[in-house]
PDB file of C-alpha atoms in Angstrom:
ATOM      1  CA  MET B   1      93.783  40.954 -67.893  1.00 60.00           C
ATOM      2  CA  ARG B   2      90.955  41.284 -65.367  1.00 68.00           C
ATOM      3  CA  VAL B   3      89.266  44.615 -64.773  1.00 71.00           C
ATOM      4  CA  VAL B   4      88.051  46.024 -61.471  1.00 70.00           C
ATOM      5  CA  ARG B   5      84.869  48.027 -62.067  1.00 69.00           C
ATOM      6  CA  LEU B   6      83.326  50.380 -59.578  1.00 66.00           C
ATOM      7  CA  PHE B   7      79.554  50.476 -59.720  1.00 64.00           C
ATOM      8  CA  MET B   8      77.547  52.606 -57.400  1.00 64.00           C
ATOM      9  CA  SER B   9      74.223  54.332 -57.778  1.00 61.00           C
ATOM     10  CA  MET B  10      74.000  57.804 -56.366  1.00 62.00           C
ATOM     11  CA  SER B  11      71.390  60.524 -56.461  1.00 55.00           C
ATOM     12  CA  LEU B  12      72.374  63.873 -57.956  1.00 49.00           C
ATOM     13  CA  ASP B  13      72.627  65.394 -54.495  1.00 50.00           C
ATOM     14  CA  GLY B  14      75.162  62.767 -53.452  1.00 50.00           C
ATOM     15  CA  PHE B  15      73.147  60.252 -51.465  1.00 56.00           C
ATOM     16  CA  VAL B  16      73.349  56.482 -51.898  1.00 67.00           C
ATOM     17  CA  ALA B  17      70.446  55.855 -49.493  1.00 66.00           C
ATOM     18  CA  ASP B  18      67.388  57.636 -48.164  1.00 65.00           C
ATOM     19  CA  ARG B  19      67.143  59.287 -44.742  1.00 66.00           C
ATOM     20  CA  ASP B  20      66.434  55.915 -43.153  1.00 72.00           C
ATOM     21  CA  ARG B  21      69.515  54.446 -44.848  1.00 67.00           C
ATOM     22  CA  LYS B  22      67.340  52.380 -47.152  1.00 67.00           C
ATOM     23  CA  PRO B  23      68.308  52.147 -50.838  1.00 62.00           C
ATOM     24  CA  ILE B  24      64.783  51.481 -52.082  1.00 55.00           C
ATOM     25  CA  ALA B  25      63.906  55.172 -52.452  1.00 53.00           C
ATOM     26  CA  LEU B  26      66.652  55.599 -55.036  1.00 55.00           C
ATOM     27  CA  PHE B  27      65.291  52.753 -57.158  1.00 59.00           C
ATOM     28  CA  PRO B  28      61.511  53.200 -57.406  1.00 63.00           C
ATOM     29  CA  ASP B  29      61.167  50.595 -60.179  1.00 69.00           C
ATOM     30  CA  LEU B  30      63.908  48.078 -59.420  1.00 66.00           C
ATOM     31  CA  GLU B  31      62.164  45.220 -61.242  1.00 72.00           C
ATOM     32  CA  ASN B  32      62.221  47.122 -64.538  1.00 78.00           C
ATOM     33  CA  LEU B  33      65.848  48.081 -63.950  1.00 75.00           C
ATOM     34  CA  ARG B  34      66.742  44.412 -63.424  1.00 73.00           C
ATOM     35  CA  ASN B  35      65.261  43.598 -66.826  1.00 80.00           C
ATOM     36  CA  THR B  36      67.382  46.069 -68.802  1.00 82.00           C
ATOM     37  CA  PRO B  37      70.151  44.836 -71.115  1.00 86.00           C
ATOM     38  CA  ALA B  38      72.669  47.166 -69.436  1.00 80.00           C
ATOM     39  CA  LEU B  39      72.107  45.676 -65.990  1.00 80.00           C
ATOM     40  CA  ALA B  40      72.025  42.125 -67.372  1.00 82.00           C
ATOM     41  CA  GLU B  41      75.406  42.738 -69.025  1.00 86.00           C
ATOM     42  CA  MET B  42      76.855  44.187 -65.823  1.00 83.00           C
ATOM     43  CA  ILE B  43      75.605  41.231 -63.767  1.00 84.00           C
ATOM     44  CA  GLU B  44      77.062  38.750 -66.254  1.00 86.00           C
ATOM     45  CA  ALA B  45      80.458  40.498 -66.143  1.00 87.00           C
ATOM     46  CA  THR B  46      80.605  40.633 -62.331  1.00 90.00           C
ATOM     47  CA  GLY B  47      82.791  37.971 -60.745  1.00 92.00           C
ATOM     48  CA  ALA B  48      82.763  39.322 -57.181  1.00 93.00           C
ATOM     49  CA  VAL B  49      81.313  42.232 -55.221  1.00 92.00           C
ATOM     50  CA  LEU B  50      83.158  44.474 -52.774  1.00 92.00           C
ATOM     51  CA  MET B  51      81.128  46.540 -50.329  1.00 90.00           C
ATOM     52  CA  GLY B  52      81.416  48.349 -47.032  1.00 89.00           C
ATOM     53  CA  ARG B  53      79.727  47.291 -43.819  1.00 89.00           C
ATOM     54  CA  ARG B  54      76.970  49.913 -44.064  1.00 84.00           C
ATOM     55  CA  SER B  55      75.987  48.794 -47.569  1.00 84.00           C
ATOM     56  CA  TYR B  56      76.011  45.197 -46.355  1.00 89.00           C
ATOM     57  CA  GLU B  57      73.753  46.063 -43.429  1.00 87.00           C
ATOM     58  CA  MET B  58      71.252  47.806 -45.742  1.00 82.00           C
ATOM     59  CA  GLY B  59      70.795  44.470 -47.508  1.00 83.00           C
ATOM     60  CA  ASP B  60      70.608  42.486 -44.280  1.00 85.00           C
ATOM     61  CA  THR B  61      66.804  42.488 -44.197  1.00 83.00           C
ATOM     62  CA  GLU B  62      64.260  39.734 -43.690  1.00 85.00           C
ATOM     63  CA  GLU B  63      64.699  38.732 -47.347  1.00 85.00           C
ATOM     64  CA  GLY B  64      68.449  39.166 -47.109  1.00 87.00           C
ATOM     65  CA  TYR B  65      70.495  38.568 -50.239  1.00 88.00           C
ATOM     66  CA  VAL B  66      68.438  35.629 -51.571  1.00 88.00           C
ATOM     67  CA  GLU B  67      67.238  37.651 -54.585  1.00 83.00           C
ATOM     68  CA  TYR B  68      70.292  39.926 -54.836  1.00 83.00           C
ATOM     69  CA  GLU B  69      71.192  40.370 -58.489  1.00 83.00           C
ATOM     70  CA  HIS B  70      74.860  39.482 -57.959  1.00 86.00           C
ATOM     71  CA  GLN B  71      74.958  35.830 -56.858  1.00 90.00           C
ATOM     72  CA  VAL B  72      78.753  35.844 -56.593  1.00 93.00           C
ATOM     73  CA  PRO B  73      81.242  36.022 -53.708  1.00 93.00           C
ATOM     74  CA  ILE B  74      80.756  39.226 -51.699  1.00 94.00           C
ATOM     75  CA  PHE B  75      83.632  40.788 -49.764  1.00 96.00           C
ATOM     76  CA  VAL B  76      82.600  43.136 -46.965  1.00 95.00           C
ATOM     77  CA  VAL B  77      85.183  45.575 -45.594  1.00 94.00           C
ATOM     78  CA  THR B  78      84.518  45.922 -41.874  1.00 95.00           C
ATOM     79  CA  HIS B  79      86.097  46.411 -38.464  1.00 95.00           C
ATOM     80  CA  ARG B  80      83.912  43.726 -36.912  1.00 94.00           C
ATOM     81  CA  VAL B  81      82.592  40.456 -38.262  1.00 95.00           C
ATOM     82  CA  PRO B  82      78.887  39.778 -37.606  1.00 93.00           C
ATOM     83  CA  ASN B  83      77.936  36.675 -35.626  1.00 92.00           C
ATOM     84  CA  GLU B  84      76.031  35.283 -38.617  1.00 89.00           C
ATOM     85  CA  PRO B  85      75.970  36.396 -42.257  1.00 88.00           C
ATOM     86  CA  ALA B  86      72.836  37.845 -43.827  1.00 91.00           C
ATOM     87  CA  LYS B  87      70.262  35.461 -45.229  1.00 90.00           C
ATOM     88  CA  HIS B  88      71.367  34.082 -48.602  1.00 90.00           C
ATOM     89  CA  ASP B  89      71.278  30.918 -50.714  1.00 89.00           C
ATOM     90  CA  PRO B  90      74.852  29.548 -50.966  1.00 87.00           C
ATOM     91  CA  GLY B  91      73.684  27.155 -53.681  1.00 88.00           C
ATOM     92  CA  LYS B  92      73.359  30.095 -56.079  1.00 89.00           C
ATOM     93  CA  GLY B  93      77.045  31.009 -55.713  1.00 89.00           C
ATOM     94  CA  LEU B  94      76.784  33.878 -53.242  1.00 92.00           C
ATOM     95  CA  SER B  95      79.089  33.774 -50.229  1.00 93.00           C
ATOM     96  CA  PHE B  96      80.231  36.372 -47.707  1.00 94.00           C
ATOM     97  CA  THR B  97      83.806  37.088 -46.670  1.00 96.00           C
ATOM     98  CA  PHE B  98      84.276  39.749 -44.013  1.00 97.00           C
ATOM     99  CA  VAL B  99      87.620  41.477 -44.515  1.00 97.00           C
ATOM    100  CA  THR B 100      89.097  43.198 -41.477  1.00 97.00           C
ATOM    101  CA  ASP B 101      92.582  43.974 -42.780  1.00 97.00           C
ATOM    102  CA  GLY B 102      91.724  46.808 -45.150  1.00 94.00           C
ATOM    103  CA  VAL B 103      90.440  47.731 -48.569  1.00 93.00           C
ATOM    104  CA  GLU B 104      93.593  46.652 -50.404  1.00 94.00           C
ATOM    105  CA  SER B 105      93.249  43.130 -49.031  1.00 97.00           C
ATOM    106  CA  ALA B 106      89.539  43.068 -49.893  1.00 95.00           C
ATOM    107  CA  VAL B 107      90.214  44.136 -53.496  1.00 94.00           C
ATOM    108  CA  GLU B 108      92.897  41.460 -53.838  1.00 96.00           C
ATOM    109  CA  GLN B 109      90.620  38.750 -52.420  1.00 96.00           C
ATOM    110  CA  ALA B 110      87.682  39.824 -54.594  1.00 95.00           C
ATOM    111  CA  ARG B 111      89.896  39.912 -57.683  1.00 94.00           C
ATOM    112  CA  ASP B 112      91.179  36.394 -56.934  1.00 95.00           C
ATOM    113  CA  ALA B 113      87.639  35.089 -56.373  1.00 94.00           C
ATOM    114  CA  ALA B 114      86.427  36.674 -59.611  1.00 92.00           C
ATOM    115  CA  ARG B 115      89.361  35.206 -61.518  1.00 89.00           C
ATOM    116  CA  GLU B 116      88.619  31.765 -60.047  1.00 86.00           C
ATOM    117  CA  GLY B 117      84.907  32.049 -60.823  1.00 74.00           C
ATOM    118  CA  MET B 118      85.470  33.211 -64.390  1.00 67.00           C
ATOM    119  CA  SER B 119      87.820  30.293 -65.101  1.00 63.00           C
ATOM    120  CA  ARG B 120      85.087  27.715 -64.368  1.00 59.00           C
TER     121      ARG B 120
END
């Protein structure tokens, strides 16, 4: 049986981004965090990522998702599909699917993609 895990980092006062909607302030030493066994285990167990449009846009920077820790299919719940996806390297396994028909559909699609990826 596959498991859907919810992972989100949040400050104690309830924010998932700084005042400028940038996540960097919440992770002052992201490189050290990436090298921890706990994060390595979580990355290894992740078959797909589900995120909202605002979270997606926070990662849509000049560097894009090229170095994003989860190089797996990403499903973005949104009301509107962007003209072009954020910068990424499809050769690493990351792809974007913009889901406009609701969270339930996005979870189902992400679960199917994770199942397919884990069976390889």
